mmCIF file of C-alpha atoms and ligand atoms in Angstrom:
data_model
loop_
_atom_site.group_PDB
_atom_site.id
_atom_site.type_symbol
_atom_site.label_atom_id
_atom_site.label_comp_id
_atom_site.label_asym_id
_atom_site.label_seq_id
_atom_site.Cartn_x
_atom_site.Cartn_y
_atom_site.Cartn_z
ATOM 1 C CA UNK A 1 114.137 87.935 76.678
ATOM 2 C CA UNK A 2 112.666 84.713 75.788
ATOM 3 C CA UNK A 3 112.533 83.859 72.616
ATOM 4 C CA UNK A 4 113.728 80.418 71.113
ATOM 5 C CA UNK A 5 112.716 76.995 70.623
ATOM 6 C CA UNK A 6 114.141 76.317 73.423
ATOM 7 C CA UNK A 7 111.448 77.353 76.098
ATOM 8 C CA UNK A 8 110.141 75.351 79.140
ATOM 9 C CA UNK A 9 107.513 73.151 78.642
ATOM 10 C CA UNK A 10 105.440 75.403 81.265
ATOM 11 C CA UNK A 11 105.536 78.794 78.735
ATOM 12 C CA UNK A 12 104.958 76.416 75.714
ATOM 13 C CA UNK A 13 101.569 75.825 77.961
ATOM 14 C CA UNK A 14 100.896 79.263 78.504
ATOM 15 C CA UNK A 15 101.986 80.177 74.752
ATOM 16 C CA UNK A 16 98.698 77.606 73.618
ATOM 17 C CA UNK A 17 96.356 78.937 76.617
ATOM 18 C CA UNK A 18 97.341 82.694 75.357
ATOM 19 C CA UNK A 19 95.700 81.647 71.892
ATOM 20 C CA UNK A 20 92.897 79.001 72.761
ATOM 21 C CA UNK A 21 89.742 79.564 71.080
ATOM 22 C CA UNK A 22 90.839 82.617 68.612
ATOM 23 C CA UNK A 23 89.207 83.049 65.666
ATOM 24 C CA UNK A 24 88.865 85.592 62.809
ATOM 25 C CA UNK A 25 91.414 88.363 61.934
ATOM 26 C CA UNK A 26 94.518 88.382 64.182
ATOM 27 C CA UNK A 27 97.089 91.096 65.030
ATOM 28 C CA UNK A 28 100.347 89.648 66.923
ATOM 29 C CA UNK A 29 102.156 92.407 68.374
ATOM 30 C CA UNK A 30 106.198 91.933 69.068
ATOM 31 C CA UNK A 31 106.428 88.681 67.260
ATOM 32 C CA UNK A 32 110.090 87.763 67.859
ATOM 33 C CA UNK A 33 110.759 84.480 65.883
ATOM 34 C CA UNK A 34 107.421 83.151 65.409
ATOM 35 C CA UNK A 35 107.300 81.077 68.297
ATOM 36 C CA UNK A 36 103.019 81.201 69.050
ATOM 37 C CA UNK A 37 102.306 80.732 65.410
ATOM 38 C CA UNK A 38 102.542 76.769 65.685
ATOM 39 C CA UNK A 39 99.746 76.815 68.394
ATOM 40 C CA UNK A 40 97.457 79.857 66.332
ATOM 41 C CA UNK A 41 93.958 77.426 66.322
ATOM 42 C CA UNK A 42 92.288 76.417 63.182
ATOM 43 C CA UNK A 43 89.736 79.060 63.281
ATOM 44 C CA UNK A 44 91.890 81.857 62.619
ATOM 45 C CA UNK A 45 91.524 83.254 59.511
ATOM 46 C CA UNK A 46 94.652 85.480 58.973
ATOM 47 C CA UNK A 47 97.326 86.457 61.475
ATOM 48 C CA UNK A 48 99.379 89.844 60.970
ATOM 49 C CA UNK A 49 102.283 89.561 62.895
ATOM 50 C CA UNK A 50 104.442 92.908 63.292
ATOM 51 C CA UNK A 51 107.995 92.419 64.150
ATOM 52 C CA UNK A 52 110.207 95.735 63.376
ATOM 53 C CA UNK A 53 113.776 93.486 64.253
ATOM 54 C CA UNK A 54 114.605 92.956 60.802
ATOM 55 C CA UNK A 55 116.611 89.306 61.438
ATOM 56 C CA UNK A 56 114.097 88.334 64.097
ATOM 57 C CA UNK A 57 111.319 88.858 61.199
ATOM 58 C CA UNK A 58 113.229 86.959 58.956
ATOM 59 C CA UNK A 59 113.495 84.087 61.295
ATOM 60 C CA UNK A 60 109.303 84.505 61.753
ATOM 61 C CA UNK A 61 108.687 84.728 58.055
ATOM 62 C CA UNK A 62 110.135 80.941 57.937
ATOM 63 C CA UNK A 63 107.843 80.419 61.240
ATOM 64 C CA UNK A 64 104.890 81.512 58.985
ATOM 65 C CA UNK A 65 105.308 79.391 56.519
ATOM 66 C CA UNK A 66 105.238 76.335 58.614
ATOM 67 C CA UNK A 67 101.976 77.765 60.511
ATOM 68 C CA UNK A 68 98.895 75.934 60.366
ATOM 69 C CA UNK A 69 97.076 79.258 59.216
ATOM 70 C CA UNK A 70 98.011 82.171 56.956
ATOM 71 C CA UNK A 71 100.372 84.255 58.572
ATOM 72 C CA UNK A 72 101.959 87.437 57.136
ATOM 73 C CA UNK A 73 105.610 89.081 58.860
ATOM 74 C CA UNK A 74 105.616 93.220 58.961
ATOM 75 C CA UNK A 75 108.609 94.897 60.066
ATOM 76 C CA UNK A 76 106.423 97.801 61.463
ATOM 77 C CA UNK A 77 106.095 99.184 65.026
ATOM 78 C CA UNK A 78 102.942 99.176 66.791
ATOM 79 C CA UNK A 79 103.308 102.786 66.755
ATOM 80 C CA UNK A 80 103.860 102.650 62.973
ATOM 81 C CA UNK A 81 101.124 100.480 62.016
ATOM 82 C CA UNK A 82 97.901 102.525 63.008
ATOM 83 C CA UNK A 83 94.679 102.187 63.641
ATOM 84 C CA UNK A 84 91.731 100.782 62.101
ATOM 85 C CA UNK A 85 89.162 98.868 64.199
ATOM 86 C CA UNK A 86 89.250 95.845 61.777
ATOM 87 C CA UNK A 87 90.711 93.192 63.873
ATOM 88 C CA UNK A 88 89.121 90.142 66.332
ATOM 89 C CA UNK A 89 91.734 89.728 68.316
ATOM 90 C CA UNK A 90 95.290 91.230 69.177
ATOM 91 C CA UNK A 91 98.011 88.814 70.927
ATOM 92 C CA UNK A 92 100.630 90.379 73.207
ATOM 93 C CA UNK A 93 103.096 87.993 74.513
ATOM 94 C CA UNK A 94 106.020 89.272 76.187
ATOM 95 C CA UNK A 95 106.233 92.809 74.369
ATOM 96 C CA UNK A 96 104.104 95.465 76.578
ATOM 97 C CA UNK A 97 107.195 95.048 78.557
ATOM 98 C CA UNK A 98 109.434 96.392 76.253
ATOM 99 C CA UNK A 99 107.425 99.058 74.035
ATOM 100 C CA UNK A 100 108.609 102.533 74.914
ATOM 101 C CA UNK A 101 104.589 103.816 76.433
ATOM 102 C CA UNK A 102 102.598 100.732 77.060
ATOM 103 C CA UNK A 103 99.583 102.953 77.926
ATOM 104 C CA UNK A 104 99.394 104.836 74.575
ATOM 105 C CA UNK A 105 99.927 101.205 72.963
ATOM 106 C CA UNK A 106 97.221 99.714 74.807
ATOM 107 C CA UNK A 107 95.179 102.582 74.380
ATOM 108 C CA UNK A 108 95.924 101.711 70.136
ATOM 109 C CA UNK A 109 95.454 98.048 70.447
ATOM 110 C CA UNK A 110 91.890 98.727 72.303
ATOM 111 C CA UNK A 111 91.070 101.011 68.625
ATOM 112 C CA UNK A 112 92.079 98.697 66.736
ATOM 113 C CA UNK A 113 90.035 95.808 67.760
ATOM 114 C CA UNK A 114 86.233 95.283 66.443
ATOM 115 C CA UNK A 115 83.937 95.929 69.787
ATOM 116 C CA UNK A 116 83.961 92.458 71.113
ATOM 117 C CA UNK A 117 87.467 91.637 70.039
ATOM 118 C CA UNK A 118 89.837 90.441 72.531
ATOM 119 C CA UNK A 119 93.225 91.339 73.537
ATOM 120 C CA UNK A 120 94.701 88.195 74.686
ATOM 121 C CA UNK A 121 97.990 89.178 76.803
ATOM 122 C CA UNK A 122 101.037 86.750 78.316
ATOM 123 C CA UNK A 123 103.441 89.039 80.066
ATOM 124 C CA UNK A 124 105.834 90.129 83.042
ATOM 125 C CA UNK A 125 104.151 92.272 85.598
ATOM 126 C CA UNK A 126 105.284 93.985 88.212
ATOM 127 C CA UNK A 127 105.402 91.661 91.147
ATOM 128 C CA UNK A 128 105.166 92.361 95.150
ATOM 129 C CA UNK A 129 107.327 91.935 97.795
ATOM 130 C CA UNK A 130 110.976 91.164 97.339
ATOM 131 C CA UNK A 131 110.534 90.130 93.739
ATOM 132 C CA UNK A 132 109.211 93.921 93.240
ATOM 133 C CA UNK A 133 112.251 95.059 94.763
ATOM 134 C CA UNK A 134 114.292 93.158 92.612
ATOM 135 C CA UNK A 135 112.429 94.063 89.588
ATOM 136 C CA UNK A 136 113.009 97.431 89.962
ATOM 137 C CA UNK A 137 116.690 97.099 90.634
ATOM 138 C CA UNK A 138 116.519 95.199 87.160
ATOM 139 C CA UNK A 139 114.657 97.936 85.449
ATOM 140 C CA UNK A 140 116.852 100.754 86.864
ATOM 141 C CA UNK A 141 120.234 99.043 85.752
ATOM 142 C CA UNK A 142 121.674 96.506 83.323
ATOM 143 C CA UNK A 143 118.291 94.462 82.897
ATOM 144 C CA UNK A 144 116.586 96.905 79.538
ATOM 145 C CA UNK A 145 119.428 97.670 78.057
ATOM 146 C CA UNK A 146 120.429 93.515 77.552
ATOM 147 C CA UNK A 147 117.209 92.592 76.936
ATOM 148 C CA UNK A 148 115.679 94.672 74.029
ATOM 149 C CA UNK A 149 114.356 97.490 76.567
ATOM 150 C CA UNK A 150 112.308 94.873 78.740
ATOM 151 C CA UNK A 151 111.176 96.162 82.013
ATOM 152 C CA UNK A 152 110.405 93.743 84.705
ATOM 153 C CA UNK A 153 108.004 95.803 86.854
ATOM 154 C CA UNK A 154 105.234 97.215 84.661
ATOM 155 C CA UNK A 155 101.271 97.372 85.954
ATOM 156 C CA UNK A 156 100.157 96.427 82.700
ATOM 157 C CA UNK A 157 96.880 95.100 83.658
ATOM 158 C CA UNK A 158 96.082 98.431 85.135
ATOM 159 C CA UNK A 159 97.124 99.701 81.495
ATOM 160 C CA UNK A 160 94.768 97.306 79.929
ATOM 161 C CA UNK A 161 92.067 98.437 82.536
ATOM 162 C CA UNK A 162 92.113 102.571 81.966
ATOM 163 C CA UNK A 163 92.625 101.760 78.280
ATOM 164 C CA UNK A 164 88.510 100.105 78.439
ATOM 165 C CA UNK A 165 89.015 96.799 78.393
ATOM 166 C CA UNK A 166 86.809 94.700 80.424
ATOM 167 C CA UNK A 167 89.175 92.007 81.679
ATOM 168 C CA UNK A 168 87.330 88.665 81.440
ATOM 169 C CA UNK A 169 89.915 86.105 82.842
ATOM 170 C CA UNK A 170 93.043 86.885 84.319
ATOM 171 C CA UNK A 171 95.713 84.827 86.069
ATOM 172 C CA UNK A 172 99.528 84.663 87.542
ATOM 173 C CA UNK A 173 101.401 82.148 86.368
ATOM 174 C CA UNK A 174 105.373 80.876 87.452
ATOM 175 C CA UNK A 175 107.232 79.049 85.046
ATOM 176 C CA UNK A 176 109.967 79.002 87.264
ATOM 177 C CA UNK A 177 110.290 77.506 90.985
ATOM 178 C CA UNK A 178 109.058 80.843 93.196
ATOM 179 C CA UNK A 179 112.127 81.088 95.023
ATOM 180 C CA UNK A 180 114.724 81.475 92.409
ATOM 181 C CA UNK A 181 115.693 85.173 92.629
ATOM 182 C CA UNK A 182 114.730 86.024 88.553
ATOM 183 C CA UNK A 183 112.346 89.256 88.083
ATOM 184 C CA UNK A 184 110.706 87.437 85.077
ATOM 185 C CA UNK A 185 109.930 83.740 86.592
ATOM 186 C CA UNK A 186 106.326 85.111 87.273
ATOM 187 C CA UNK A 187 103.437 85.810 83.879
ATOM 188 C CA UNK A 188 100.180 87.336 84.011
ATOM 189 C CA UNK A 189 98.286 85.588 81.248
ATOM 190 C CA UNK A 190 94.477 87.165 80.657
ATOM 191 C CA UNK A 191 91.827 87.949 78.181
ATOM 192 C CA UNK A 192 90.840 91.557 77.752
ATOM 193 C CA UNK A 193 87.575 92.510 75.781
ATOM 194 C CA UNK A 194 86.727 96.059 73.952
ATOM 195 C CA UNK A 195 82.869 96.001 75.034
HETATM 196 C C1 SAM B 1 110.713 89.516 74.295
HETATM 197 S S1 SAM B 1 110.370 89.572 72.611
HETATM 198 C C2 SAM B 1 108.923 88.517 72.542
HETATM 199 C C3 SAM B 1 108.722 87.877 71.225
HETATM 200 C C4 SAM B 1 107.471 87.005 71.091
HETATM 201 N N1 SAM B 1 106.255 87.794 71.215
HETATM 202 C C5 SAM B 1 107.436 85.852 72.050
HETATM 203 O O1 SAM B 1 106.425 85.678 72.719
HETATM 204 O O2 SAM B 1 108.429 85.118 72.117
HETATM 205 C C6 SAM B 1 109.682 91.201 72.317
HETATM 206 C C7 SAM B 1 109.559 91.511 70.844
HETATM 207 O O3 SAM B 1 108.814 92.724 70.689
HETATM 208 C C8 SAM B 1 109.374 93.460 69.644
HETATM 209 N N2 SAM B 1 109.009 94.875 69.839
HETATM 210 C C9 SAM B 1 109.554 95.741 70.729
HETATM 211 N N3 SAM B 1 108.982 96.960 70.612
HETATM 212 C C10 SAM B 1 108.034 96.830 69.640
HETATM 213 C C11 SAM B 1 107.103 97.758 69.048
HETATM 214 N N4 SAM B 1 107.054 99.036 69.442
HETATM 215 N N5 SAM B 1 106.281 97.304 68.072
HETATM 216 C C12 SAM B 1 106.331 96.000 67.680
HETATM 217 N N6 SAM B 1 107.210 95.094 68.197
HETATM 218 C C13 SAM B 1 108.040 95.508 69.162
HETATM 219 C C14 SAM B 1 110.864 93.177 69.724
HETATM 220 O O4 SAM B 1 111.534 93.415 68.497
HETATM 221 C C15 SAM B 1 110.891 91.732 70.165
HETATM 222 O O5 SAM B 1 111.000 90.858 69.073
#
């Protein structure tokens, strides 16, 4: 799980590209300690952030403060929270891997965006080859139950796809050197859009 200050320059990168350009009413899914609400731009009006880890949401709530835009902490689930069409964009970074049914979440986050609103995504995907194999060993042993139920080797593009979404940029990214033998050196990083 990747969480701290402490980050690679590379996924700070990806962490600003995930939020270029957003404006309006924002819903931040999984928010851990706050980490992308330094880099939310200026034309965001409000950010929700849900983050049901009660010490993790205390850490964001001093994150929030510091933002350069209003930013209020829930403890909620996504599941919890409900639906109600009012937002311009939802940010997912890192957390589709580790909700319990990312398609009935994705299906949620596509409701509760305003048609036109984007779902702007950062996360692990299932890779190919040997890092696939690998990934699955992860998922199928120690890897979840460390690392607050993340699973390595999730489609979740093709859960943002049969959700509606019109995917209107997508990329892989490696923060990591390709050969080191990790099942999360690799991100998909995309934008998403609820015609
Ligand atoms: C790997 S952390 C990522 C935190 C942050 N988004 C980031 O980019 O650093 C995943 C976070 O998602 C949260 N989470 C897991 N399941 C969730 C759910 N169903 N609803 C909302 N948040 C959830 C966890 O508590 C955790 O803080």
């Amino acid at each position: 799980m990747v969480m701290s200050g402490h980050e690679p320059e590379s996924l700070r990168r990806l962490r600003m590209a995930n939020l270029a350009g957003l404006t309006g009413r924002v819903l931040e899914v999984g928010a851990g300690t706050g980490t992308n609400f330094a880099h939310y731009p200026a034309g965001v009006s409000e950010v929700v952030a849900l983050e049901p880890e009660v010490r993790l949401a205390e850490v964001a709530r001093r994150a929030a403060a510091a933002a350069p835009v209003p930013v209020t902490v829930s403890t909620a689930t996504i599941e919890e929270f409900g639906a109600d069409e009012s937002f311009d964009a939802v940010v997912c970074s890192l957390v589709l891997c580790s909700v319990d049914d990312p398609d009935a979440v994705v299906q949620q986050l596509y409701s509760m965006l305003k048609p036109g609103g984007q779902l702007r995504y950062l996360e692990h995907v299932a890779g190919v080859g040997a890092r696939a194999t690998l990934q699955k060993a992860a998922d199928a042993t120690v890897w979840p139950r460390l690392l607050g139920n993340c699973h390595t080797h999730r489609n979740t593009e093709a859960s943002i796809a049969a959700a509606g979404f019109s995917v209107a940029g997508s990329r892989r990214e490696q923060t990591l050197p390709a050969w080191l033998p990790l099942p999360v050196s690799e991100f998909a990083i995309g934008r998403a859009v609820r015609p």
